[in-house]
Amino acid sequence: MLAARYITTDKLVPWLLSLSESRLVLAPIRKGGQTVFQPLEADSELDLDGLATSSPKAALLPRCETLLEFHYSKGEEAPSRTSVEVRETLHDQPTFLFGARPCDVRGFTVFDRVYDAGSKRDIYYCTRRDNTLVASLACTDPAETCFCHRVGGGPGDSTGADLLFTFIGDGYVVEAVTDRGNDFLLSQTLHDAGDRVETALKTREAVKAAMPEGEPLLGAPEQVNKLFDDQPFWEDVSAKCLSCGACSYLCPTCYCFNMTDEMHGNDGVRVRTWDNCMSFQFTLEGSGHNPRAAKAQRMRNRIGHKFNYYPALHDGNLACVGCGRCISHCPVSMDVREIVSKAQTRAMAEEEQIND
Amino acid sequence: MASPIEELKTAIRQALPDLDMVIAWTAGPDSLSHTPLFITDAADIERIEWDSRCSQNLAGYLTSLRGKKVGIVAKGCDARTIVELLQEKLIDREDVTIFGLHCQGAVDARKVRTELKVGRGVQGVTIDGGAASFAVNGETQTARLGQVLQEKCFRCTGADAEVCDHFIGEHGQPPQVDDAPVSTLDMLEAMGMEDRLHFWEDQMTKCIRCYACRSACPLCVCQDHCAAQSRDPHWVDQTDHPREKLMFQALHALHTAGRCTECGECERACPMDLPIMTLKQALNRQIKDIFDYQAGTDPDKTPPLFQFREEEEHIKERKW
Ligand code: SF4
Ligand code: SF4
Ligand code: SF4
Ligand code: SF4
Ligand code: SF4
């Protein structure tokens, strides 16, 4: 049986601040009009009301990560010969990620299958993942744009987390999900949860039951696949898109990156930055040719990756966790649910025509 | 008399047969956001929505639809964008049919969500006098305009689409707001240079470099060839430094100097809520002072940075 503890609302921030003495504590913090994951400090305004604006993916996959630093120097005897020194820059600071939502944390498992896959282990990602204890917070008030329950998750899902917090009115029940979460919880002087665990479970079930019904989007891969060559379909669903990329930068599962060397004089860094399939440069080849030059082709890539190519490679797991950020922060209010549902309907209609 | 929305639908129904499409708004994915609607089929006319949730400036689509006969629904500020596009010869007047509206002001969905905690189940928004009311699940919630309007609406220079082919409803004034918050530009102009730089560096730490600000700007026509992502020339590097991001904002602001109509799309599109229209407003103030020119007001004028005059009226070059 894994440990369960309890902490009252007024003790939460002092406890998190005490944790921050020995590790980096990342939490959803109100900054201007938005909520972003940042290191918690004494004067930070913790915001646990809803989903943060940007997902916590930067904790594991920073927007810009220095992979290595290099320095060129000229040989003293033969100035025409330059040598280069290279220094690796691994980030292994112990981190406590607090207040991520179940969808966001499930998103980490989407990364794990790619960046921690047997021989294809990305040391930058894995080092951060190994050093980060993930504490998620069950949702008690899902937004209109949330649809975790239609893509295999739920407002109280603990997939990918080490600890699960549930708010039950006057405080939080904290349940261990993994062994390392358990060890961590046992090392903390928090109250024993007792029968509050039961209340937490009931709270999570009630929230899930109250989510509006909607067709599961899990059967989508074959249907989206069928529409690959259906140009009018992709043109129709992408007509209002601005190709801006806000959707994929805010998405907790988008993991494509770009790599560039940035030089200043003889010093330089090799950086890995987020890339984004909605941008023209995404697959722009050195020749000048771009296989995804049109907006409709880029939209097909984004939807295809999440609902077709990824699940085809990873046991049917979708690369969408239903957080709804791409809906609520799209400048023209595109709705990914609508696109996938349309794809399902269209593919089924085409099938019926063939059968007729 | 028919309500403006019914009048709008009737006008579109009459015009649609002669057009390739009409761009309007329809209900969006959550109850505070409406979304663009491309109408080619008359049945879709019934889906049109028109109230203070119609934020998007639809004029941004016109340049990519050049060559087609397009109808477009426009608020006052959107129509100023159309005027600017006409002045720059980026669109052709005879191809565009403008359904102009009187706008009561556009609400900022994020402000409503976070400050009023109104989110779910909004069925209607109306603005009357200094207040906005939201019909939420059969009840009415009200707010002061100063709390909920978009930044641009506090300084609206005309809420009616001045240049149009069909004007719908009645002409009127921009929203009357007596408690508008101090604008970021006024706040910054009262600060020293050092503090201004700190302000922007702090804001830029939040920027995720999505370039939604650029993609949403109806006057940004370089799009796929933007200097922000170009390696050749290499103006901006890809590191996460606030000054690199500010460099991009400076590029954007300079590219829109004397052209920006303050439609607010750059700022509205920014998912991180950066007050980036302020940079363009600052340049617009300069343009107004030097050239006595305001973008988007007169289709027959040429923007000042598009022309060369031997002598400018307000620039004294020959003092001796
Ligand atoms: S945020 Fe919206 S407009 Fe921007 S690329 Fe994504 S879907 Fe298109
Ligand atoms: S695709 Fe949209 S809803 Fe799905 S995980 Fe990404 S941001 Fe969230
Ligand atoms: S700026 Fe004026 S015309 Fe534009 S949305 Fe605001 S009130 Fe309406
Ligand atoms: S839209 Fe906002 S976050 Fe995106 S690049 Fe522009 S300023 Fe940065
Ligand atoms: S810079 Fe901003 S306010 Fe100006 S025209 Fe472009 S989107 Fe509109």
XYZ file of C-alpha atoms in Angstrom, chain B residues 30-308:
279
model
C -16.284 27.983 -25.831
C -19.010 30.366 -24.924
C -16.810 33.462 -24.756
C -15.097 33.101 -28.127
C -16.644 33.450 -31.528
C -14.743 32.183 -34.545
C -14.453 33.034 -38.265
C -16.969 31.475 -40.629
C -16.311 31.111 -44.370
C -19.667 31.014 -46.089
C -20.035 29.469 -49.530
C -23.325 27.706 -48.901
C -26.428 29.801 -48.130
C -27.391 27.360 -45.372
C -24.436 28.592 -43.310
C -25.853 32.125 -43.168
C -28.055 30.967 -40.302
C -24.950 30.236 -38.235
C -23.747 33.846 -38.229
C -23.235 35.468 -34.834
C -22.749 39.148 -34.174
C -22.118 40.582 -30.725
C -19.223 41.768 -28.568
C -17.579 38.355 -28.726
C -16.775 38.832 -32.435
C -13.160 39.781 -31.857
C -11.236 38.523 -34.861
C -10.301 41.045 -37.492
C -11.404 39.105 -40.560
C -9.603 41.508 -42.915
C -6.431 39.515 -42.298
C -7.697 36.843 -44.700
C -8.226 39.175 -47.641
C -4.679 39.244 -48.991
C -4.523 35.454 -49.273
C -7.864 35.428 -51.140
C -6.853 37.992 -53.745
C -8.424 37.297 -57.128
C -11.629 35.970 -55.576
C -14.848 37.885 -54.997
C -15.052 38.072 -51.239
C -17.665 39.512 -48.926
C -16.491 40.511 -45.476
C -18.158 41.644 -42.275
C -16.286 44.478 -40.583
C -16.322 46.490 -37.364
C -14.896 50.025 -37.292
C -11.319 48.962 -36.620
C -11.497 46.075 -39.108
C -12.611 48.501 -41.808
C -9.548 50.650 -41.092
C -7.418 47.598 -41.823
C -9.234 47.169 -45.135
C -8.538 50.811 -45.978
C -4.849 50.328 -45.242
C -4.738 47.176 -47.400
C -6.365 49.144 -50.230
C -3.875 51.990 -49.851
C -1.000 49.545 -50.092
C -2.617 47.913 -53.128
C -2.600 44.534 -51.417
C -6.271 43.991 -52.294
C -8.596 45.228 -55.044
C -11.598 47.348 -54.110
C -13.856 45.901 -56.803
C -13.293 42.365 -55.509
C -14.273 43.095 -51.914
C -17.813 43.625 -50.662
C -17.827 45.131 -47.188
C -20.732 44.647 -44.796
C -20.015 47.401 -42.285
C -21.295 47.365 -38.738
C -21.563 49.652 -35.764
C -19.508 48.099 -33.002
C -20.296 48.406 -29.304
C -16.838 47.274 -28.291
C -15.181 43.872 -28.151
C -14.806 42.025 -24.882
C -11.514 40.482 -23.896
C -12.404 36.831 -23.248
C -9.381 36.307 -20.989
C -10.242 39.252 -18.767
C -13.822 38.052 -18.444
C -12.689 34.547 -17.610
C -10.086 35.480 -15.024
C -11.445 38.664 -13.466
C -15.163 38.011 -13.529
C -14.837 34.242 -13.288
C -17.496 33.994 -15.980
C -16.593 31.152 -18.251
C -19.184 28.591 -19.015
C -22.585 28.940 -20.577
C -22.504 32.532 -21.851
C -25.409 32.886 -24.259
C -25.135 36.554 -25.075
C -23.175 39.713 -24.406
C -24.630 43.214 -24.640
C -23.021 46.551 -24.050
C -25.152 49.453 -22.943
C -23.810 52.699 -21.538
C -20.845 52.011 -19.299
C -21.643 48.367 -18.591
C -21.475 44.969 -20.232
C -23.988 42.280 -19.376
C -23.535 38.595 -19.875
C -26.447 36.213 -20.158
C -25.165 33.182 -18.283
C -27.372 30.121 -17.825
C -30.564 32.151 -17.682
C -29.133 34.788 -15.335
C -27.576 38.153 -16.042
C -24.140 39.150 -14.802
C -22.880 42.669 -15.299
C -19.460 44.265 -15.345
C -18.057 47.723 -15.871
C -16.606 48.227 -19.357
C -13.250 49.190 -17.858
C -12.991 45.618 -16.558
C -13.838 43.680 -19.671
C -13.159 45.563 -22.910
C -10.126 44.999 -25.088
C -7.359 47.524 -24.694
C -7.859 48.907 -28.218
C -11.499 49.769 -27.584
C -10.644 52.271 -24.857
C -9.185 54.520 -27.535
C -11.383 53.574 -30.476
C -11.261 56.267 -33.150
C -14.536 55.223 -34.770
C -16.782 52.269 -34.099
C -18.533 52.355 -37.482
C -17.052 50.806 -40.568
C -16.559 54.078 -42.469
C -15.715 52.535 -45.814
C -18.270 49.899 -46.792
C -20.761 48.779 -49.409
C -23.646 47.952 -47.081
C -23.966 49.577 -43.673
C -25.974 47.437 -41.276
C -27.917 48.917 -38.345
C -27.462 52.435 -37.076
C -24.388 54.599 -36.811
C -23.102 55.298 -33.328
C -20.266 56.287 -31.047
C -17.445 54.111 -29.712
C -18.084 52.651 -26.240
C -18.091 55.313 -23.544
C -15.690 54.182 -20.855
C -15.107 56.475 -17.912
C -12.902 54.138 -15.920
C -10.491 52.869 -18.570
C -7.262 51.606 -17.030
C -4.136 53.692 -17.686
C -2.720 52.541 -21.018
C 0.601 50.723 -21.001
C 1.966 53.406 -23.320
C 1.079 56.246 -20.942
C 2.513 54.272 -18.054
C 5.762 53.670 -19.937
C 6.109 57.232 -21.140
C 6.040 58.341 -17.514
C 9.010 56.054 -16.789
C 12.739 56.512 -17.329
C 14.546 54.677 -20.147
C 16.194 52.123 -17.818
C 12.869 51.214 -16.280
C 11.257 50.900 -19.681
C 13.919 48.430 -20.758
C 13.405 46.439 -17.553
C 9.679 46.422 -18.169
C 10.140 44.946 -21.626
C 12.788 42.460 -20.585
C 10.516 41.193 -17.859
C 7.592 40.905 -20.289
C 9.768 39.124 -22.837
C 10.710 36.380 -20.359
C 7.118 35.170 -20.852
C 7.288 35.187 -24.664
C 7.283 31.647 -26.076
C 8.289 32.841 -29.519
C 5.301 31.377 -31.259
C 5.030 34.454 -33.529
C 1.254 34.421 -33.257
C 1.614 38.209 -32.952
C 3.066 38.309 -36.434
C 0.834 35.698 -38.050
C -2.280 37.426 -36.736
C -1.234 40.869 -37.972
C -3.218 41.594 -41.144
C -0.439 43.854 -42.388
C 2.366 41.325 -41.961
C 2.701 40.126 -45.509
C 6.195 38.607 -45.483
C 4.823 35.713 -43.357
C 6.769 32.627 -44.542
C 9.884 34.696 -45.142
C 9.968 36.479 -41.812
C 13.300 37.812 -40.615
C 12.602 36.321 -37.172
C 13.247 32.802 -38.419
C 15.679 33.498 -41.185
C 19.259 32.222 -40.883
C 20.324 34.300 -43.842
C 20.249 37.162 -43.007
C 20.638 36.186 -39.374
C 18.978 39.068 -37.543
C 17.646 37.241 -34.512
C 19.254 34.225 -32.876
C 17.292 31.337 -31.416
C 18.475 31.568 -27.795
C 15.930 32.363 -25.110
C 17.294 35.793 -24.250
C 14.640 38.508 -23.690
C 16.675 40.915 -25.811
C 16.490 38.617 -28.840
C 12.739 38.498 -28.469
C 12.573 42.246 -28.045
C 14.651 42.566 -31.189
C 11.904 40.746 -33.058
C 9.245 43.038 -31.591
C 11.292 46.031 -32.702
C 11.430 44.569 -36.224
C 7.691 44.018 -36.265
C 6.950 47.494 -34.935
C 9.215 49.155 -37.486
C 7.709 47.149 -40.336
C 4.266 48.389 -39.360
C 5.229 51.996 -38.603
C 2.720 54.310 -40.267
C 0.743 51.294 -41.449
C -0.530 49.831 -38.182
C -4.182 50.690 -37.647
C -4.123 49.532 -34.002
C -6.531 46.722 -34.731
C -5.074 44.948 -31.708
C -4.758 41.515 -33.306
C -1.073 41.127 -32.405
C -1.854 41.620 -28.755
C -5.061 39.593 -28.744
C -3.336 36.666 -30.467
C -0.450 36.603 -28.011
C -1.158 33.636 -25.755
C 1.149 35.057 -23.114
C -0.635 38.406 -22.881
C 2.304 40.618 -23.790
C 1.214 44.252 -24.296
C 2.941 44.429 -27.671
C 0.518 46.766 -29.424
C 2.042 49.436 -27.174
C 5.224 49.412 -29.257
C 3.223 50.139 -32.381
C 1.162 52.804 -30.663
C 4.364 54.543 -29.645
C 5.480 54.663 -33.280
C 2.041 55.764 -34.409
C 2.260 58.733 -32.026
C 5.518 59.717 -33.696
C 4.067 59.311 -37.178
C 1.124 61.466 -36.181
C 3.469 64.170 -34.867
C 5.844 64.157 -37.802
C 3.560 63.466 -40.756
C 0.139 64.314 -39.328
C -1.008 60.947 -40.616
C -3.227 58.232 -39.207
C -3.272 54.827 -40.836
C -6.477 53.368 -42.205
C -8.531 56.536 -42.516
C -8.364 57.606 -46.147
C -8.158 55.102 -49.028
C -6.815 57.801 -51.373
C -3.811 58.749 -49.268
C -0.375 57.200 -49.489
C 1.222 56.073 -46.209
C 4.097 58.470 -45.351
C 6.824 55.855 -45.424
C 5.680 54.763 -48.899
C 6.571 58.025 -50.539
C 9.469 60.398 -50.992
